Short mmCIF file of C-alpha atoms in Angstrom, two decimals:
data_model
loop_
_atom_site.label_atom_id
_atom_site.label_comp_id
_atom_site.label_asym_id
_atom_site.label_seq_id
_atom_site.Cartn_x
_atom_site.Cartn_y
_atom_site.Cartn_z
CA MET S 1 3.20 -8.18 11.29
CA THR S 2 4.53 -8.46 8.41
CA THR S 3 7.26 -10.90 6.60
CA HIS S 4 8.85 -10.44 2.57
CA GLY S 5 11.31 -12.41 1.73
CA CYS S 6 13.80 -11.21 -0.77
CA GLY S 7 15.54 -13.59 -3.57
CA ASP S 8 16.97 -11.37 -5.07
CA PRO S 9 17.61 -8.44 -2.88
CA PHE S 10 18.39 -5.45 -5.20
CA PHE S 11 14.65 -6.69 -7.11
CA HIS S 12 12.82 -6.36 -3.71
CA LEU S 13 14.36 -3.19 -2.81
CA GLU S 14 11.14 -0.42 -3.96
CA PHE S 15 9.26 -2.93 -3.21
CA ILE S 16 9.93 -3.21 1.12
CA GLU S 17 10.59 0.82 0.58
CA ILE S 18 6.75 1.03 -0.60
CA CYS S 19 5.37 -1.34 2.19
CA PHE S 20 8.01 0.50 4.60
CA LYS S 21 5.97 4.00 4.10
CA ILE S 22 2.65 2.73 4.01
CA THR S 23 2.46 1.41 7.52
CA LEU S 24 5.19 4.58 8.39
CA MET S 25 2.19 6.07 7.45
CA GLU S 26 -0.18 4.22 9.30
CA ASN S 27 1.72 4.09 12.44
CA GLN S 28 4.19 6.17 12.71
CA LYS S 29 7.86 3.59 14.09
CA LEU S 30 8.55 0.35 12.98
CA TYR S 31 10.59 -2.14 13.37
CA VAL S 32 12.56 -4.03 10.62
CA VAL S 33 13.86 -7.97 11.98
CA MET S 34 16.13 -8.85 8.91
CA VAL S 35 16.10 -12.98 8.88
CA GLY S 36 18.39 -15.15 7.45
CA LEU S 37 21.17 -17.54 7.72
CA PRO S 38 25.18 -15.42 7.28
CA ALA S 39 26.02 -14.27 3.88
CA ARG S 40 22.80 -13.85 2.19
CA GLY S 41 22.78 -9.77 1.90
CA LYS S 42 20.57 -9.31 5.63
CA SER S 43 23.04 -6.71 6.51
CA THR S 44 23.73 -5.19 2.16
CA ILE S 45 19.66 -5.34 2.56
CA ALA S 46 19.49 -3.23 5.35
CA ASN S 47 22.66 -0.59 5.53
CA ARG S 48 20.78 0.19 1.53
CA LEU S 49 17.29 1.06 2.81
CA LYS S 50 18.96 2.82 6.00
CA GLU S 51 20.47 4.63 3.08
CA ASN S 52 17.12 5.62 0.85
CA LEU S 53 14.75 6.20 3.93
CA THR S 54 17.50 8.25 5.80
CA LYS S 55 17.51 10.41 2.21
CA ASP S 56 13.33 10.38 3.03
CA SER S 57 14.08 12.16 6.43
CA ILE S 58 12.90 8.80 8.20
CA LYS S 59 15.45 8.73 11.13
CA THR S 60 16.80 5.56 11.15
CA ARG S 61 19.35 3.49 12.68
CA ILE S 62 20.68 0.11 12.22
CA PHE S 63 21.07 -2.52 15.57
CA ASN S 64 23.82 -5.17 13.57
CA ASN S 65 24.88 -8.29 16.47
CA GLY S 66 28.19 -9.23 14.67
CA ALA S 67 28.56 -6.03 15.13
CA LEU S 68 28.39 -5.51 18.12
CA ARG S 69 29.86 -8.80 18.64
CA ARG S 70 33.42 -7.77 17.06
CA ARG S 71 33.01 -3.93 19.32
CA LEU S 72 33.38 -5.92 22.32
CA ASP S 73 36.56 -7.22 21.57
CA LEU S 74 35.04 -11.57 22.38
CA LYS S 75 38.13 -13.86 21.64
CA ASN S 76 37.97 -17.09 19.32
CA THR S 77 33.86 -15.52 18.08
CA SER S 78 35.30 -15.54 14.30
CA PHE S 79 35.93 -20.03 15.16
CA ALA S 80 33.05 -21.40 13.74
CA GLU S 81 33.23 -23.51 17.01
CA PHE S 82 31.16 -20.36 18.63
CA TYR S 83 28.24 -21.43 16.63
CA ASP S 84 27.39 -24.79 16.97
CA PRO S 85 23.66 -25.04 19.12
CA LYS S 86 25.69 -26.92 21.30
CA ASN S 87 27.91 -24.68 22.23
CA THR S 88 26.37 -23.52 25.55
CA GLU S 89 28.78 -20.92 26.26
CA GLY S 90 29.00 -19.64 22.98
CA ALA S 91 24.27 -19.19 23.15
CA ALA S 92 24.14 -18.04 25.79
CA LEU S 93 26.83 -15.14 24.90
CA ARG S 94 25.10 -14.97 21.46
CA GLU S 95 21.65 -14.69 23.32
CA ARG S 96 23.17 -12.01 26.19
CA ILE S 97 24.34 -9.43 23.03
CA ALA S 98 21.40 -9.86 21.24
CA LEU S 99 18.98 -9.50 24.02
CA MET S 100 21.70 -6.14 24.04
CA ASN S 101 20.43 -4.99 20.40
CA LEU S 102 17.09 -5.70 21.39
CA GLU S 103 16.74 -3.19 23.92
CA ARG S 104 18.97 -0.51 22.25
CA ALA S 105 16.93 -0.82 19.44
CA ASN S 106 13.29 -0.50 21.32
CA ARG S 107 15.36 3.22 23.42
CA TYR S 108 16.29 4.11 19.89
CA LEU S 109 12.06 4.14 18.61
CA ALA S 110 10.74 5.15 22.44
CA ASN S 111 13.46 8.63 22.07
CA HIS S 112 13.36 9.90 18.64
CA GLY S 113 13.83 6.84 15.99
CA GLN S 114 11.49 6.12 13.97
CA VAL S 115 12.31 3.18 12.40
CA SER S 116 15.00 0.35 13.89
CA ILE S 117 17.13 -2.09 11.92
CA LEU S 118 17.27 -5.35 13.58
CA ASP S 119 20.32 -7.20 12.01
CA ALA S 120 20.88 -10.21 12.56
CA THR S 121 20.17 -14.14 11.58
CA ASN S 122 17.61 -14.55 13.16
CA VAL S 123 16.57 -18.20 12.16
CA SER S 124 15.59 -20.08 14.97
CA ILE S 125 11.60 -19.86 16.13
CA LYS S 126 12.83 -19.69 19.88
CA ARG S 127 14.09 -16.27 18.86
CA ARG S 128 12.29 -14.72 16.73
CA ASN S 129 9.38 -15.81 18.84
CA LYS S 130 11.78 -13.60 21.95
CA ILE S 131 11.76 -11.42 19.51
CA THR S 132 8.13 -11.09 18.54
CA SER S 133 7.80 -10.48 22.73
CA LEU S 134 9.86 -8.04 23.71
CA LEU S 135 9.20 -5.34 20.96
CA LYS S 136 5.91 -4.07 22.03
CA GLY S 137 4.51 -1.06 20.77
CA PRO S 138 5.11 -0.63 16.96
CA PRO S 139 5.01 -3.20 14.10
CA LEU S 140 6.64 -5.71 12.75
CA LEU S 141 8.02 -6.54 9.87
CA PHE S 142 10.32 -9.35 9.48
CA ILE S 143 12.26 -9.39 5.98
CA GLU S 144 13.72 -12.71 5.01
CA CYS S 145 16.92 -12.55 2.27
CA ILE S 146 17.05 -16.53 0.72
CA ASN S 147 20.15 -16.93 -2.32
CA ASP S 148 21.61 -19.73 -2.45
CA ASP S 149 22.90 -19.26 -5.30
CA PRO S 150 26.63 -20.11 -4.97
CA GLU S 151 28.97 -17.37 -7.03
CA ILE S 152 26.35 -15.30 -5.20
CA LEU S 153 27.59 -17.17 -1.89
CA THR S 154 30.86 -17.48 -2.46
CA ALA S 155 31.18 -13.36 -2.94
CA SER S 156 29.61 -13.01 0.01
CA ILE S 157 31.83 -15.64 1.74
CA LEU S 158 34.58 -13.46 0.42
CA ARG S 159 33.24 -9.90 1.97
CA LYS S 160 32.02 -11.23 5.83
CA ILE S 161 36.31 -13.04 6.26
CA ALA S 162 37.61 -9.73 4.77
CA HIS S 163 36.56 -8.57 8.68
CA ALA S 164 39.70 -8.47 10.79
CA GLU S 165 38.81 -11.24 13.10
CA PHE S 166 39.36 -13.45 9.62
CA ASN S 167 43.06 -12.00 9.97
CA HIS S 168 44.71 -15.06 11.85
CA PHE S 169 43.63 -17.47 9.54
CA GLU S 170 44.70 -18.81 5.81
CA LYS S 171 41.71 -17.58 3.14
CA LYS S 172 40.63 -21.08 2.59
CA ALA S 173 41.12 -21.06 5.95
CA ALA S 174 39.20 -18.56 6.66
CA ILE S 175 36.28 -20.02 3.77
CA GLN S 176 36.01 -23.43 5.14
CA ASN S 177 35.12 -21.82 9.29
CA PHE S 178 32.29 -19.76 7.76
CA ARG S 179 30.93 -21.92 5.54
CA ILE S 180 31.04 -24.55 8.98
CA ARG S 181 29.13 -21.50 10.74
CA ILE S 182 27.03 -21.27 8.14
CA ASP S 183 25.74 -24.88 8.08
CA TYR S 184 25.62 -24.73 11.95
CA TYR S 185 23.00 -22.08 11.78
CA LYS S 186 21.04 -23.59 9.09
CA THR S 187 19.82 -26.84 11.85
CA ASN S 188 17.93 -24.52 13.24
CA TYR S 189 16.76 -23.39 10.66
CA TYR S 190 13.02 -23.48 10.16
CA ALA S 191 13.76 -26.84 11.88
CA THR S 192 11.05 -26.61 14.35
CA SER S 193 8.60 -25.28 12.59
CA PRO S 194 5.04 -26.52 12.34
CA GLU S 195 3.25 -27.53 9.25
CA LYS S 196 -0.19 -26.54 10.66
CA ASP S 197 -0.11 -22.36 10.43
CA PRO S 198 3.28 -21.68 11.38
CA PHE S 199 4.59 -18.35 12.03
CA ASN S 200 3.01 -15.50 10.90
CA SER S 201 0.44 -17.00 9.53
CA VAL S 202 -2.46 -14.89 11.39
CA SER S 203 -4.41 -12.40 9.50
CA GLN S 204 -3.26 -8.64 8.65
CA SER S 205 -4.14 -6.27 6.62
CA TYR S 206 -2.09 -6.34 3.43
CA ARG S 207 -2.03 -9.70 1.21
CA VAL S 208 1.05 -10.98 -0.34
CA LEU S 209 0.69 -11.13 -5.02
CA ARG S 210 3.24 -14.22 -6.15
CA GLY S 211 4.40 -13.52 -9.39
CA GLY S 212 3.16 -11.27 -12.13
CA SER S 213 0.69 -10.67 -14.83
CA TRP S 214 0.22 -10.35 -18.99
CA HIS S 215 -0.34 -7.04 -18.29
CA TYR S 216 3.97 -6.22 -16.24
CA ARG S 217 6.67 -5.45 -17.56
CA ALA S 218 9.27 -7.48 -18.27
CA GLU S 219 11.38 -7.17 -14.16
CA LEU S 220 7.87 -7.65 -13.17
CA ALA S 221 6.22 -10.44 -14.91
CA GLN S 222 8.55 -13.36 -13.56
CA VAL S 223 7.59 -16.20 -10.83
CA THR S 224 10.26 -13.85 -8.35
CA SER S 225 7.79 -10.87 -7.72
CA ARG S 226 5.64 -9.82 -5.18
CA ASP S 227 3.36 -7.41 -4.85
CA GLY S 228 1.85 -5.93 -1.58
CA PRO S 229 -2.45 -5.06 -1.85
CA LYS S 230 -4.41 -4.68 0.84
CA ALA S 231 -6.45 -7.95 1.27
CA GLY S 232 -9.88 -7.80 -0.65
CA MET S 233 -8.52 -6.13 -2.88
CA SER S 234 -9.58 -6.70 -6.57
CA ASN S 235 -7.93 -6.22 -9.75
CA TYR S 236 -8.45 -7.21 -13.09
CA ASN S 237 -4.72 -8.50 -13.77
CA TYR S 238 -5.39 -9.91 -10.06
CA GLY S 239 -5.88 -13.77 -10.66
CA PHE S 240 -4.48 -17.82 -10.04
CA ARG S 241 -3.19 -19.55 -13.04
CA VAL S 242 -4.80 -23.09 -12.78
CA ALA S 243 -2.36 -26.44 -13.59
CA LYS S 244 -3.33 -29.92 -14.48
CA ASN S 245 -1.67 -32.83 -15.50
CA LYS S 246 -1.73 -34.82 -17.80
#
């Protein structure tokens, strides 16, 4: 199981695709689980990955919980209150939709599919543990999308409220409604993550290198840069910085 955060989705897309191809060479099939608050670019990443993997003749399908919810034509799911953790009826319905997509993703890989992308928030530990327990066989790659840039977030929300399900709202009310939805999701976002041995801290074959070195070209020398070498691999430009307070 591997995790990767995508603070700048397009900057890290090439690295994520490399991870995909390495994993596919070793395992043939792969589950990809998107993680992140609403309007953080998960669907954009998922669609770009599918597009690029399909170009390489890798059979890929996206299983989006929101798209399935809209196809089922469920009533009142555009209102923020549907996503309130205290709304037990809404929570049960969201859980049922998530299980439906897990089953569909599982069937796809059991047949001729190679990559199943589960596109949903998946922000609670309970949900991620359920995914891990139900999806057996091929490995799982969790991709977390984090983006708190106000301008990008506003643009993402505007794209979200363009869906037909928001047609009954005035624009200002739709934006406010969607921001409340995000706040509801934040209540579960790593809220109960343990300080010691957090989720996915078990030893794996690959490691994440954070930040670039003096040897990298400018765009890869930023602190947001990531690389994924095998554990135990050494290189003259691998290391760590030491800082001391005055």
